[in-house]
Tab-separated table of C-alpha atoms in Angstrom:
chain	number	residue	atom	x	y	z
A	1	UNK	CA	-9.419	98.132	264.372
A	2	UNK	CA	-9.022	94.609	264.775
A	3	UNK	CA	-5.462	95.045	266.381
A	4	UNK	CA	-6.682	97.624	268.666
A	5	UNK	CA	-9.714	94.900	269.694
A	6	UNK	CA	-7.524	92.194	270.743
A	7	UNK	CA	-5.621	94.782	272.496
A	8	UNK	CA	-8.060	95.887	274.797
A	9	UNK	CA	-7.445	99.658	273.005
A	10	UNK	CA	-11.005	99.868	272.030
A	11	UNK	CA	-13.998	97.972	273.703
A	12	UNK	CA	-16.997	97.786	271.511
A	13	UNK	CA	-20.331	98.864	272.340
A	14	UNK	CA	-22.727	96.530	272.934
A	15	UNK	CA	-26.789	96.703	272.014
A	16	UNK	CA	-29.443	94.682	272.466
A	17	UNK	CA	-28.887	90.932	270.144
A	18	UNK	CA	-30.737	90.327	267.242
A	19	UNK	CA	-34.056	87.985	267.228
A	20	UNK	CA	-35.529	88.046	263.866
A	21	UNK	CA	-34.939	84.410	262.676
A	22	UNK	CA	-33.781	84.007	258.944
A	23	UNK	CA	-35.600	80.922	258.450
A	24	UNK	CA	-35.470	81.581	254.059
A	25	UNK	CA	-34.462	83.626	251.596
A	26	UNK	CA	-36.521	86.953	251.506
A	27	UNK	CA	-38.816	87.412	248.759
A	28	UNK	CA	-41.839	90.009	248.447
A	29	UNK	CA	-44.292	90.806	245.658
A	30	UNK	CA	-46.073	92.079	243.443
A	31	UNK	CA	-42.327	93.482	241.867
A	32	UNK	CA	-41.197	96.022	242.103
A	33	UNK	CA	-40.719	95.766	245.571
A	34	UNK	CA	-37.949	95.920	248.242
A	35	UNK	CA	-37.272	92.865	250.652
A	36	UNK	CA	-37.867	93.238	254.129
A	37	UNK	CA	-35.075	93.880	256.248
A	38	UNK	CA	-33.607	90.924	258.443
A	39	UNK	CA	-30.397	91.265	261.004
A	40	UNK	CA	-28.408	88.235	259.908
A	41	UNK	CA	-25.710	88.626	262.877
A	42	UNK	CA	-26.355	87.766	266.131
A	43	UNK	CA	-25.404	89.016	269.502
A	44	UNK	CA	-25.090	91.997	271.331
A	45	UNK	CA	-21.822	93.761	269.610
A	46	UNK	CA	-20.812	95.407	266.878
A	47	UNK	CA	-20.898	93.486	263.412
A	48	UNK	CA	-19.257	95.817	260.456
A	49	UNK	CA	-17.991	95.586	256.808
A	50	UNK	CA	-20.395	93.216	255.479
A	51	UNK	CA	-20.161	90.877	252.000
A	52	UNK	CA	-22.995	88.504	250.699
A	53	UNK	CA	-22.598	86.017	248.262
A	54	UNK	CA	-24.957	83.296	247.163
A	55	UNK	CA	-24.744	79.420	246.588
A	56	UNK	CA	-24.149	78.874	242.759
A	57	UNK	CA	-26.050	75.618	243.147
A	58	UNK	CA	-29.029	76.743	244.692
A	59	UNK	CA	-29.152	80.388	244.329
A	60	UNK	CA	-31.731	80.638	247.377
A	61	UNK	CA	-28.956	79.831	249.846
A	62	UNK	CA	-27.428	83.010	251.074
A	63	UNK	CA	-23.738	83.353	252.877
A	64	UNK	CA	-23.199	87.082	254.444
A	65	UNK	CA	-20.171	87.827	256.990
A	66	UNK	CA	-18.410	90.736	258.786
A	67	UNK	CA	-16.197	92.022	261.375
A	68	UNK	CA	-18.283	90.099	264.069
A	69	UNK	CA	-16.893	91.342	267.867
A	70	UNK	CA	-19.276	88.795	268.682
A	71	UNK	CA	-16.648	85.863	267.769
A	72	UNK	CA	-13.190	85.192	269.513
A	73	UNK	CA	-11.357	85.538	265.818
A	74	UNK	CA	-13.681	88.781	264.898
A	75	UNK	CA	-14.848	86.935	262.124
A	76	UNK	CA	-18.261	85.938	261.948
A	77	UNK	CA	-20.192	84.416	258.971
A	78	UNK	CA	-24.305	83.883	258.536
A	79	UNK	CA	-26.619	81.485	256.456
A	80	UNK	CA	-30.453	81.477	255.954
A	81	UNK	CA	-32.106	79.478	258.509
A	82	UNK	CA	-28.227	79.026	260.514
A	83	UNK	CA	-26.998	80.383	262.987
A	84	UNK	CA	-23.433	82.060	263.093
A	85	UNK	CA	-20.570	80.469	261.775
A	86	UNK	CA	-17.427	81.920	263.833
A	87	UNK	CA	-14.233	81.493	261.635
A	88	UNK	CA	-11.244	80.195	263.698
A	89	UNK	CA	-8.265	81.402	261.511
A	90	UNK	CA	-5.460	80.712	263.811
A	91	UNK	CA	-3.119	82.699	263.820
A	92	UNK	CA	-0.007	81.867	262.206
A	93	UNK	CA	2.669	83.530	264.104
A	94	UNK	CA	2.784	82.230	267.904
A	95	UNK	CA	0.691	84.836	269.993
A	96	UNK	CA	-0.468	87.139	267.221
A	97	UNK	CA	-3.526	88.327	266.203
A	98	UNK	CA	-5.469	88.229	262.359
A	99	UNK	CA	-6.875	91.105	260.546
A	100	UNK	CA	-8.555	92.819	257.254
A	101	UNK	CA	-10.202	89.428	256.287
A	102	UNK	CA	-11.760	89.172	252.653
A	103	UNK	CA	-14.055	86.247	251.416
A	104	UNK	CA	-14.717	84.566	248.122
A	105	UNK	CA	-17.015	81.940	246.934
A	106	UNK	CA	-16.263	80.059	244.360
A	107	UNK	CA	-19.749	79.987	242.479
A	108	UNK	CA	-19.366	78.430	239.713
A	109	UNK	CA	-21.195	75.249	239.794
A	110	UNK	CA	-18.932	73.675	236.380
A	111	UNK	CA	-15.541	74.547	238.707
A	112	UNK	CA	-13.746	71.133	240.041
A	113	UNK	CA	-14.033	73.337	243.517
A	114	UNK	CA	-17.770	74.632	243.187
A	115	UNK	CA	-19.159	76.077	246.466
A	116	UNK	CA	-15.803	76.113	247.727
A	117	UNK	CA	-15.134	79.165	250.486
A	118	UNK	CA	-11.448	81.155	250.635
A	119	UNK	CA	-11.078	83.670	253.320
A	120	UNK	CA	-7.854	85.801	253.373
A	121	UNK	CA	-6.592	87.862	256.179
A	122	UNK	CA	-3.617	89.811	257.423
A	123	UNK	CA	-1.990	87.336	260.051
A	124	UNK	CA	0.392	89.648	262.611
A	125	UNK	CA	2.673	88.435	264.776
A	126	UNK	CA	2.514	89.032	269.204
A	127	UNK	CA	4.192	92.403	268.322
A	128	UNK	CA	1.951	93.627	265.647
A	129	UNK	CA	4.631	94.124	263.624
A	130	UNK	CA	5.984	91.106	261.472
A	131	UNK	CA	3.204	90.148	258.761
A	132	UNK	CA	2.007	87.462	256.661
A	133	UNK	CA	-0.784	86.600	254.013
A	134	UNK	CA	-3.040	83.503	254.893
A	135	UNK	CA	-6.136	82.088	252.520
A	136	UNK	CA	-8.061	79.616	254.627
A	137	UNK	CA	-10.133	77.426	252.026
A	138	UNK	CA	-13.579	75.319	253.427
A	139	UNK	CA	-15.060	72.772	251.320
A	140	UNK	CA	-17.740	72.045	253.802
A	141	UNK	CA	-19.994	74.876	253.634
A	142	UNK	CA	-17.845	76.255	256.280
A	143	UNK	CA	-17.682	73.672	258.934
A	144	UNK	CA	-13.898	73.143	259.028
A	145	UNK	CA	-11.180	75.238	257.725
A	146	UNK	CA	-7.536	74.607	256.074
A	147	UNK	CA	-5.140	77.421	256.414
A	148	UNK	CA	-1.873	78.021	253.837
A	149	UNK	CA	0.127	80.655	254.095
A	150	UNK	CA	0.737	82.355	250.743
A	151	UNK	CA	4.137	83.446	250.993
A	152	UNK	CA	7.342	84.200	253.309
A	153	UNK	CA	6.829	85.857	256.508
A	154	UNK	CA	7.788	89.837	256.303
A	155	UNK	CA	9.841	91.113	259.133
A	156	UNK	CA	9.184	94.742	259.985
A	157	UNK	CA	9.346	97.123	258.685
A	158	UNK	CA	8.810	94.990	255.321
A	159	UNK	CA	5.028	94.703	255.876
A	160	UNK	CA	2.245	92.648	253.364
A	161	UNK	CA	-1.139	93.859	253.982
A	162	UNK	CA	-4.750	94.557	252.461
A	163	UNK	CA	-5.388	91.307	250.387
A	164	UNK	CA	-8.187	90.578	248.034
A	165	UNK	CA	-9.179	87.623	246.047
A	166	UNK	CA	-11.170	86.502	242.886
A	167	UNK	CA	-11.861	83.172	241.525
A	168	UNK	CA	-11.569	82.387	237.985
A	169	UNK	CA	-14.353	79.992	236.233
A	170	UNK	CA	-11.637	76.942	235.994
A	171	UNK	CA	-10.966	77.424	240.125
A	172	UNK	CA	-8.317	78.877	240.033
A	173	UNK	CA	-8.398	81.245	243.199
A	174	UNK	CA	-6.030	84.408	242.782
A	175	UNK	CA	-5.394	86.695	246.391
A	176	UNK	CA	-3.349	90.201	246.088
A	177	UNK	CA	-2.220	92.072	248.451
A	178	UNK	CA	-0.036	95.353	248.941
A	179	UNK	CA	3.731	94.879	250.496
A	180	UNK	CA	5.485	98.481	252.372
A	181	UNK	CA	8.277	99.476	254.266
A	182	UNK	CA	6.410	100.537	257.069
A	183	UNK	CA	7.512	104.195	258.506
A	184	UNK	CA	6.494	103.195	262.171
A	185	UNK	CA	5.201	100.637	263.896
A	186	UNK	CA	2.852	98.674	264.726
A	187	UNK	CA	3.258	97.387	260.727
A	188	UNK	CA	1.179	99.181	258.191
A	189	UNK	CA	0.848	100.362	255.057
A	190	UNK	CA	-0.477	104.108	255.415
A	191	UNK	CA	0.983	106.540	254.535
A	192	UNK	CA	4.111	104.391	252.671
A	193	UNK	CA	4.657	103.628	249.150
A	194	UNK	CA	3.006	100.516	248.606
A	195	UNK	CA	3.617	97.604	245.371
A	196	UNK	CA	0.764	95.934	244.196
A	197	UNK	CA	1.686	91.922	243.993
A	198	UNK	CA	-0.554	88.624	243.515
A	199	UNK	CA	-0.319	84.966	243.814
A	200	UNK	CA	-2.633	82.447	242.278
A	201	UNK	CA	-3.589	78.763	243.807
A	202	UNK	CA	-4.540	76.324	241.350
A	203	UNK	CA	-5.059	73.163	243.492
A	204	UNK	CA	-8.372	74.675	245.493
A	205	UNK	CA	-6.009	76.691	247.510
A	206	UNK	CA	-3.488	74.270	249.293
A	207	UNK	CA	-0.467	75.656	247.960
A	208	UNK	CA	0.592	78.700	245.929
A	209	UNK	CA	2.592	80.211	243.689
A	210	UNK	CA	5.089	82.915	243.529
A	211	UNK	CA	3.915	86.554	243.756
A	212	UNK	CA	3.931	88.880	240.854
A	213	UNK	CA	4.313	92.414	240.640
A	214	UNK	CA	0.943	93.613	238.930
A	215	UNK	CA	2.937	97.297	238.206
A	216	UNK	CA	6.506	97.829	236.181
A	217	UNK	CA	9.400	97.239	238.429
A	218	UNK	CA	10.053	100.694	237.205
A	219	UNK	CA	6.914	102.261	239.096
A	220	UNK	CA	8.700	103.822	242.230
A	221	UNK	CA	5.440	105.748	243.487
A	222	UNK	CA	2.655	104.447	245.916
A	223	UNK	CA	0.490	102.044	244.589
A	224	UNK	CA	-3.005	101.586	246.328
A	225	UNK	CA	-7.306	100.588	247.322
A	226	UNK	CA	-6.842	97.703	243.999
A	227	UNK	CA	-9.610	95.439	243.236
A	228	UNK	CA	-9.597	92.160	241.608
A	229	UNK	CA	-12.070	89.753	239.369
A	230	UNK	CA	-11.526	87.355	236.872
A	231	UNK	CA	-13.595	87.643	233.664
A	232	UNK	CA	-15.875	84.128	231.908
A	233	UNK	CA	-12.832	83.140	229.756
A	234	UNK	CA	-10.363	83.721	232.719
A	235	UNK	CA	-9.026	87.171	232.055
A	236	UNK	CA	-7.607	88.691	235.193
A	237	UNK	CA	-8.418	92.342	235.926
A	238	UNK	CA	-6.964	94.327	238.162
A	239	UNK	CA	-7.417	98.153	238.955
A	240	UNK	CA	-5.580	100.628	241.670
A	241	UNK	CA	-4.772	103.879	242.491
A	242	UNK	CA	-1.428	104.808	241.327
A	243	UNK	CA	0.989	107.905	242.028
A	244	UNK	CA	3.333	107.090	239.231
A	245	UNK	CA	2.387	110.546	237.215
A	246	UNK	CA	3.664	112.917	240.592
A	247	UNK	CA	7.545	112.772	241.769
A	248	UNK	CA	5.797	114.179	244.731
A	249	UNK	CA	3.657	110.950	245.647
A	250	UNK	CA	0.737	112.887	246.371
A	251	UNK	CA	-1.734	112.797	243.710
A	252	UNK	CA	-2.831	109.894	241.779
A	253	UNK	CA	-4.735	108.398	238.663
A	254	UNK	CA	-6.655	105.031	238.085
A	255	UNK	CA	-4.741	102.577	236.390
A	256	UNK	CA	-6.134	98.822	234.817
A	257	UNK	CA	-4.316	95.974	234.170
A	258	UNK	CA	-5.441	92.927	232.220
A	259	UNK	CA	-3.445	89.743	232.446
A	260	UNK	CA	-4.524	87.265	229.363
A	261	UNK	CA	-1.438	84.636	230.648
A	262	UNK	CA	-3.406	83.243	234.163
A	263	UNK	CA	-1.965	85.925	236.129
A	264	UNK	CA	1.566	85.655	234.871
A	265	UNK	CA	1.865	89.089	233.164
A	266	UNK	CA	-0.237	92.596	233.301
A	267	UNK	CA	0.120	95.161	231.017
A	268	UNK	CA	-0.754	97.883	232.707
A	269	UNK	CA	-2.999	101.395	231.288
A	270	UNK	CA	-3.929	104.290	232.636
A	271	UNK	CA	-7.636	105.034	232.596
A	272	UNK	CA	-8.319	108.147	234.624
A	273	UNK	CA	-8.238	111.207	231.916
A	274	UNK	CA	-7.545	113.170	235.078
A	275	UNK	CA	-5.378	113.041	238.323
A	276	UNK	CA	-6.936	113.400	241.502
A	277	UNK	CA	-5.529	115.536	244.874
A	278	UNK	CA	-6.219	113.406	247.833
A	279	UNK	CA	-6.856	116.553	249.720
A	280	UNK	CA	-9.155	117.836	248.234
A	281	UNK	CA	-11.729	114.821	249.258
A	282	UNK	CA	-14.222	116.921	251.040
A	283	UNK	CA	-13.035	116.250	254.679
A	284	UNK	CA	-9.854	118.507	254.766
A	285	UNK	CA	-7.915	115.978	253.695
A	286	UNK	CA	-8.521	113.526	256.199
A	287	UNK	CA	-10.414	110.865	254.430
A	288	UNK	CA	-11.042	109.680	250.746
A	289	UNK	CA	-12.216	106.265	251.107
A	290	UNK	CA	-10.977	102.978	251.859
A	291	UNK	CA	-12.457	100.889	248.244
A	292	UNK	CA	-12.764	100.890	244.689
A	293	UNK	CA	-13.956	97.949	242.658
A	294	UNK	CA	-14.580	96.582	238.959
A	295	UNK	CA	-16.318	94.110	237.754
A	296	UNK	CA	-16.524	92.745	234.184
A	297	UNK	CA	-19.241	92.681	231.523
A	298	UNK	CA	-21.453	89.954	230.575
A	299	UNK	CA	-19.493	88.755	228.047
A	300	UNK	CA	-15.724	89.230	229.261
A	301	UNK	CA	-14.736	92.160	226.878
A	302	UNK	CA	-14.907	95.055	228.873
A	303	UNK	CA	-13.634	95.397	232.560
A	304	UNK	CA	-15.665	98.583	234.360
A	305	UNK	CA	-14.065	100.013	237.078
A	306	UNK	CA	-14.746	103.106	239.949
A	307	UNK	CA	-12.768	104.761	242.127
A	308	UNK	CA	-13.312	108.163	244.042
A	309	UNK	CA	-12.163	111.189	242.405
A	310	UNK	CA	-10.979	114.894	242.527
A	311	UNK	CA	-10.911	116.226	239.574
A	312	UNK	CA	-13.182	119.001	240.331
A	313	UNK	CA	-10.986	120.460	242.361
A	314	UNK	CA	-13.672	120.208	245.774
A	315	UNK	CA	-14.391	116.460	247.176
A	316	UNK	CA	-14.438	113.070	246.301
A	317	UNK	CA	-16.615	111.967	243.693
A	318	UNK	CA	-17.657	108.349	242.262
A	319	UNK	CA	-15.901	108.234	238.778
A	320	UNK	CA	-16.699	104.628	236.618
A	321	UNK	CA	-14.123	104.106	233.311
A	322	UNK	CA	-12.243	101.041	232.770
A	323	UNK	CA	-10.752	99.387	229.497
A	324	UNK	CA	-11.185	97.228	226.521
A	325	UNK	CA	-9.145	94.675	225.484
A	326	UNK	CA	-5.411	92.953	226.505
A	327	UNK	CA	-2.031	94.668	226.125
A	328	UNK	CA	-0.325	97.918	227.091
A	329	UNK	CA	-0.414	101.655	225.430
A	330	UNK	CA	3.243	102.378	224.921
A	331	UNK	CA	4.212	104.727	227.695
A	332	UNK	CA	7.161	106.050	229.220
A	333	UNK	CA	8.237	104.909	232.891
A	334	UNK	CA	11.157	106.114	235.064
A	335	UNK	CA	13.559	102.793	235.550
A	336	UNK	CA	15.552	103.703	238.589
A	337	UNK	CA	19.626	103.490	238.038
A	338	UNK	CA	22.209	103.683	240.713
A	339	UNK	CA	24.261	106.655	241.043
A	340	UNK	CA	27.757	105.973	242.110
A	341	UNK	CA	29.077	109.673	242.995
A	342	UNK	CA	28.546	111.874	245.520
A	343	UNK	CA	28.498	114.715	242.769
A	344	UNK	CA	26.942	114.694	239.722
A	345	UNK	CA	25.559	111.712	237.702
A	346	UNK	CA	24.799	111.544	234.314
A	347	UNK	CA	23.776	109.051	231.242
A	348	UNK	CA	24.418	110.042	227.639
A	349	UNK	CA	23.850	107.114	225.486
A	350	UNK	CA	22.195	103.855	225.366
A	351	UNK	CA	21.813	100.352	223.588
A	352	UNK	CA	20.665	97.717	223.519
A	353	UNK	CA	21.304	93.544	222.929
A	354	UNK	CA	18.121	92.336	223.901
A	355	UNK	CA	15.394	93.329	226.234
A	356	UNK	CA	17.643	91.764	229.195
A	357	UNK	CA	20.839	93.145	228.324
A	358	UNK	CA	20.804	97.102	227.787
A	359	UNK	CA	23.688	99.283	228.655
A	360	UNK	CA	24.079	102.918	229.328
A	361	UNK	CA	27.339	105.213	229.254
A	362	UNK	CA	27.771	108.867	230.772
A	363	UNK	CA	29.770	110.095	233.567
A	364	UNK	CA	30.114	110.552	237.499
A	365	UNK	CA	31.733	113.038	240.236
A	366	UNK	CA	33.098	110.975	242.909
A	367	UNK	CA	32.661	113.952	245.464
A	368	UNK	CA	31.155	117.517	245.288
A	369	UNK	CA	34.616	119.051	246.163
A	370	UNK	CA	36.833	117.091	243.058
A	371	UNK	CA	36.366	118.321	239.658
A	372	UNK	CA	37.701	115.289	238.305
A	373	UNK	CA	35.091	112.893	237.056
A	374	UNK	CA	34.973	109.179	236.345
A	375	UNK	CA	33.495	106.949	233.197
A	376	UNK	CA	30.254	105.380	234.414
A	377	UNK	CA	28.551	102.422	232.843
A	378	UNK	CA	25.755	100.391	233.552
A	379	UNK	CA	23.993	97.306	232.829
A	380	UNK	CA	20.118	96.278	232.511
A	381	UNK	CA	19.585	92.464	232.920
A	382	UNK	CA	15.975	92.453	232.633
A	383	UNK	CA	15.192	93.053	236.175
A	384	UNK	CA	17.508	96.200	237.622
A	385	UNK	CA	20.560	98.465	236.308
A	386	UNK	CA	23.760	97.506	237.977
A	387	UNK	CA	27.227	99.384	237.364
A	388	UNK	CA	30.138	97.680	235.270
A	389	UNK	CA	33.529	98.735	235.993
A	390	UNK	CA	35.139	100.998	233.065
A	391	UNK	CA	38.463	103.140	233.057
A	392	UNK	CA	39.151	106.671	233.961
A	393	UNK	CA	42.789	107.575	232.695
A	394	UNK	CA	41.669	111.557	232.033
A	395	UNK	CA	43.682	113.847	235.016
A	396	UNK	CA	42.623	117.017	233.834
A	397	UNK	CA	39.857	119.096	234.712
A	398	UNK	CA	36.916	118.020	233.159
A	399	UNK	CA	37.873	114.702	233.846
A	400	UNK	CA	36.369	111.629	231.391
A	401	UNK	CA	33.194	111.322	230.243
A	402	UNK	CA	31.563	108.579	227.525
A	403	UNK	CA	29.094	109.640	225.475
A	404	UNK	CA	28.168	107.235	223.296
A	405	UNK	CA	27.888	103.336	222.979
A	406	UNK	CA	26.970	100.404	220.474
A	407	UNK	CA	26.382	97.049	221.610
A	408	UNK	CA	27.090	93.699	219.465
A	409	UNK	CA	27.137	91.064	222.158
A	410	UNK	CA	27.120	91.090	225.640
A	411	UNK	CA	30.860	90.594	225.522
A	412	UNK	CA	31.647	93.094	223.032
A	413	UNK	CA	30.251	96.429	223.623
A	414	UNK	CA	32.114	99.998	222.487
A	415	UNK	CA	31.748	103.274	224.466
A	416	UNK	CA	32.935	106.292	223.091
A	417	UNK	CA	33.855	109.958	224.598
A	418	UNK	CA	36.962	112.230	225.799
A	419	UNK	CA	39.478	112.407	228.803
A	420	UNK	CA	40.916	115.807	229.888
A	421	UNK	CA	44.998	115.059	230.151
A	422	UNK	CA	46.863	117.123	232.550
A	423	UNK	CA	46.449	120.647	230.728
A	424	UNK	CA	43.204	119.911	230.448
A	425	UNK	CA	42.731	119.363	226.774
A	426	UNK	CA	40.248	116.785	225.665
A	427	UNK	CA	41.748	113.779	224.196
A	428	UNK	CA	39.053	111.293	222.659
A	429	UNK	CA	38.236	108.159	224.391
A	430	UNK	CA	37.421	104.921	223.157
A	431	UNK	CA	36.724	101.730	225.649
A	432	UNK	CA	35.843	98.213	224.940
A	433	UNK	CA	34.018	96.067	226.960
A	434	UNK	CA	35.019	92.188	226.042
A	435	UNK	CA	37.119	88.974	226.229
């Protein structure tokens, strides 16, 4: 919406400007009771999306914000008894625009960067199509701002997008964000597969560090709507929408993730007992929501989470779970591997060194039309599966195959199988990989 904005694509409607003055924090009594209602924005457009938070040193001092058409950067911010704060977050890339911002306050008052705000937005380039991440940090209740971008620049149709941040109870500020290869332009993430990453600052924002993936590098399904906090003792928890459980990439289950390491690692766990069909959301298909959201218990055991869901078959309904306690639930994952022929591919055996060095032996057609195939073996180093060179001497038929392998070291690993000689009679097959 923002892009479109700036454009001149959509013009907001304007009504008449707000007059009620916010001179303190509402109150009422005798309890219970509801406060009165006050319009914090000001002016005569459209102000949407709208977070509050409150001072941690004097709780009475309120700090709401929202997509303010109002302000030049569409970002406007309101205290009690002040009037609107409008955000310049310039943008980063010459003649571009910002967008999807998200703000944090660090409240709490023990931090070394109490009161603290960190606003993070999608920064887009003149051609709405090249993206990067930005966290603006104020230390000035908003006054000034200091903008760092929180990693490289993505050229289309490599697009970052839809960031969120938390604050741990040291200061340590953590943003994540979703990164796409974008199907079309203008750059965005709809309707792509999407990987969840994060960063972490731990010097009040001015610099940060290098992004993690929060999901295996094995997950090759859409990951999306995650939410982030950071628990008392500094437990990171992080929950998503994940399409890992359907080759299709259609329907999806909640998955949490708990990182006990300051953001380094997160075993990840499934916690929906159910998968949801998108389409089946109550509007034909053609919306399910745009948020879910956790939040942790008073004592930092248990992380609750919510998320709309279809298990009933009908429409979207609010579903809360979540998880107790660090670590993973051993479950399988696919781990994508290259296949080298045009024919069929196939893996027989497997073993493994160390949890960086795994190999795998089976066989390969080079072409759908030759029935001769070739040896294939490949290497895991940790990270990916990458193919390592082994012979084919088998003319016959059926061609070579290895079925089997043991590994000692990395330079001294044994495949066995057979190679078909010219009358196509098997002949067994023994390679060594070493020296």
């Amino acid at each position: 919406m923002a892009r479109a904005i700036h454009s001149g694509q959509v013009q907001p409607i304007g009504a008449p400007a707000g007059t009620t003055s916010v001179s303190s924090t509402p109150t009422c009594s005798p309890t219970p009771c509801a406060l009165s209602n006050v319009q914090a924005s000001q002016g005569k457009k459209p102000v949407n999306e709208d977070p509050i938070a409150a001072n941690p040193i004097n709780a009475q001092d309120l700090l709401t914000g929202g997509n303010d058409c109002n302000c030049s950067s569409l970002l406007g911010f309101f205290r009690v008894g002040r009037r609107r704060l409008d955000v310049a977050v310039p943008p980063l890339l010459s003649g571009g625009v910002t967008e999807k911002p998200w703000l944090q306050v660090n409240d709490n008052a023990s931090s070394p960067h109490a009161g603290a705000l960190y606003l993070s937005v999608t920064q887009y380039d003149a051609g709405l199509s090249d993206t990067e991440i930005s966290v603006s940090h104020s230390t000035n209740d908003g006054t000034s701002w200091t903008m760092t971008a929180v990693d490289q620049l993505q050229v289309f149709p490599s697009v970052d997008q839809f960031s969120d941040l938390a604050i741990g109870k040291d200061g340590t500020v953590y943003v994540s964000w979703l990164r796409c290869t974008a199907n079309y332009p203008p750059g965005d993430c709809g309707g792509t597969q999407a990987t969840l990453v994060l960063s972490k600052s731990t010097d009040g924002g001015s610099t940060w560090g290098t992004p993690v993936r929060v999901t295996p590098p094995g997950d090759p399904e859409d990951e999306f709507f995650p939410w982030l906090s950071v628990s008392t003792d500094g437990m990171v928890g992080v929950t998503w929408l994940d399409r890992r459980n359907d080759p299709t990439n259609l329907s999806y289950d909640a998955f949490a993730a708990i990182s006990s390491d300051g953001g380094a690692t997160f075993p990840n766990l499934q916690i929906a007992s159910a998968a949801s069909n998108p389409d089946n959301d109550g509007f034909k298909g053609t919306f399910m929501g745009d948020y879910t959201g956790n939040v942790w218990n008073s004592t930092g055991t248990t992380l609750y989470a919510s998320w709309m869901d279809s298990r009933n078959g009908t429409n979207m309904q609010d579903e809360v779970g979540g998880r107790i306690g660090t670590g993973s639930v051993p479950d399988w994952n696919i781990s994508a591997s290259p296949n080298v022929g045009a024919g069929s591919n196939q893996l027989n055996g497997v073993a493994a060194i160390s949890a960086s060095d795994i190999w795998a032996v089976g066989f390969a057609y080079p072409s759908t039309s030759t029935g001769v195939s070739q040896t294939l073996t490949e290497q895991w180093n940790g990270t990916s599966w990458s193919v390592v060179p082994s012979l084919s001497d088998g003319t016959g038929q059926v061609g070579n195959d290895l079925l089997g392998v043991a590994a000692i070291t990395t330079g001294n690993v044994w495949a066995t199988g057979y190679e078909a000689n010219s009358s196509s009679l098997d002949q067994t097959l023994i390679e060594q990989y070493c020296c």
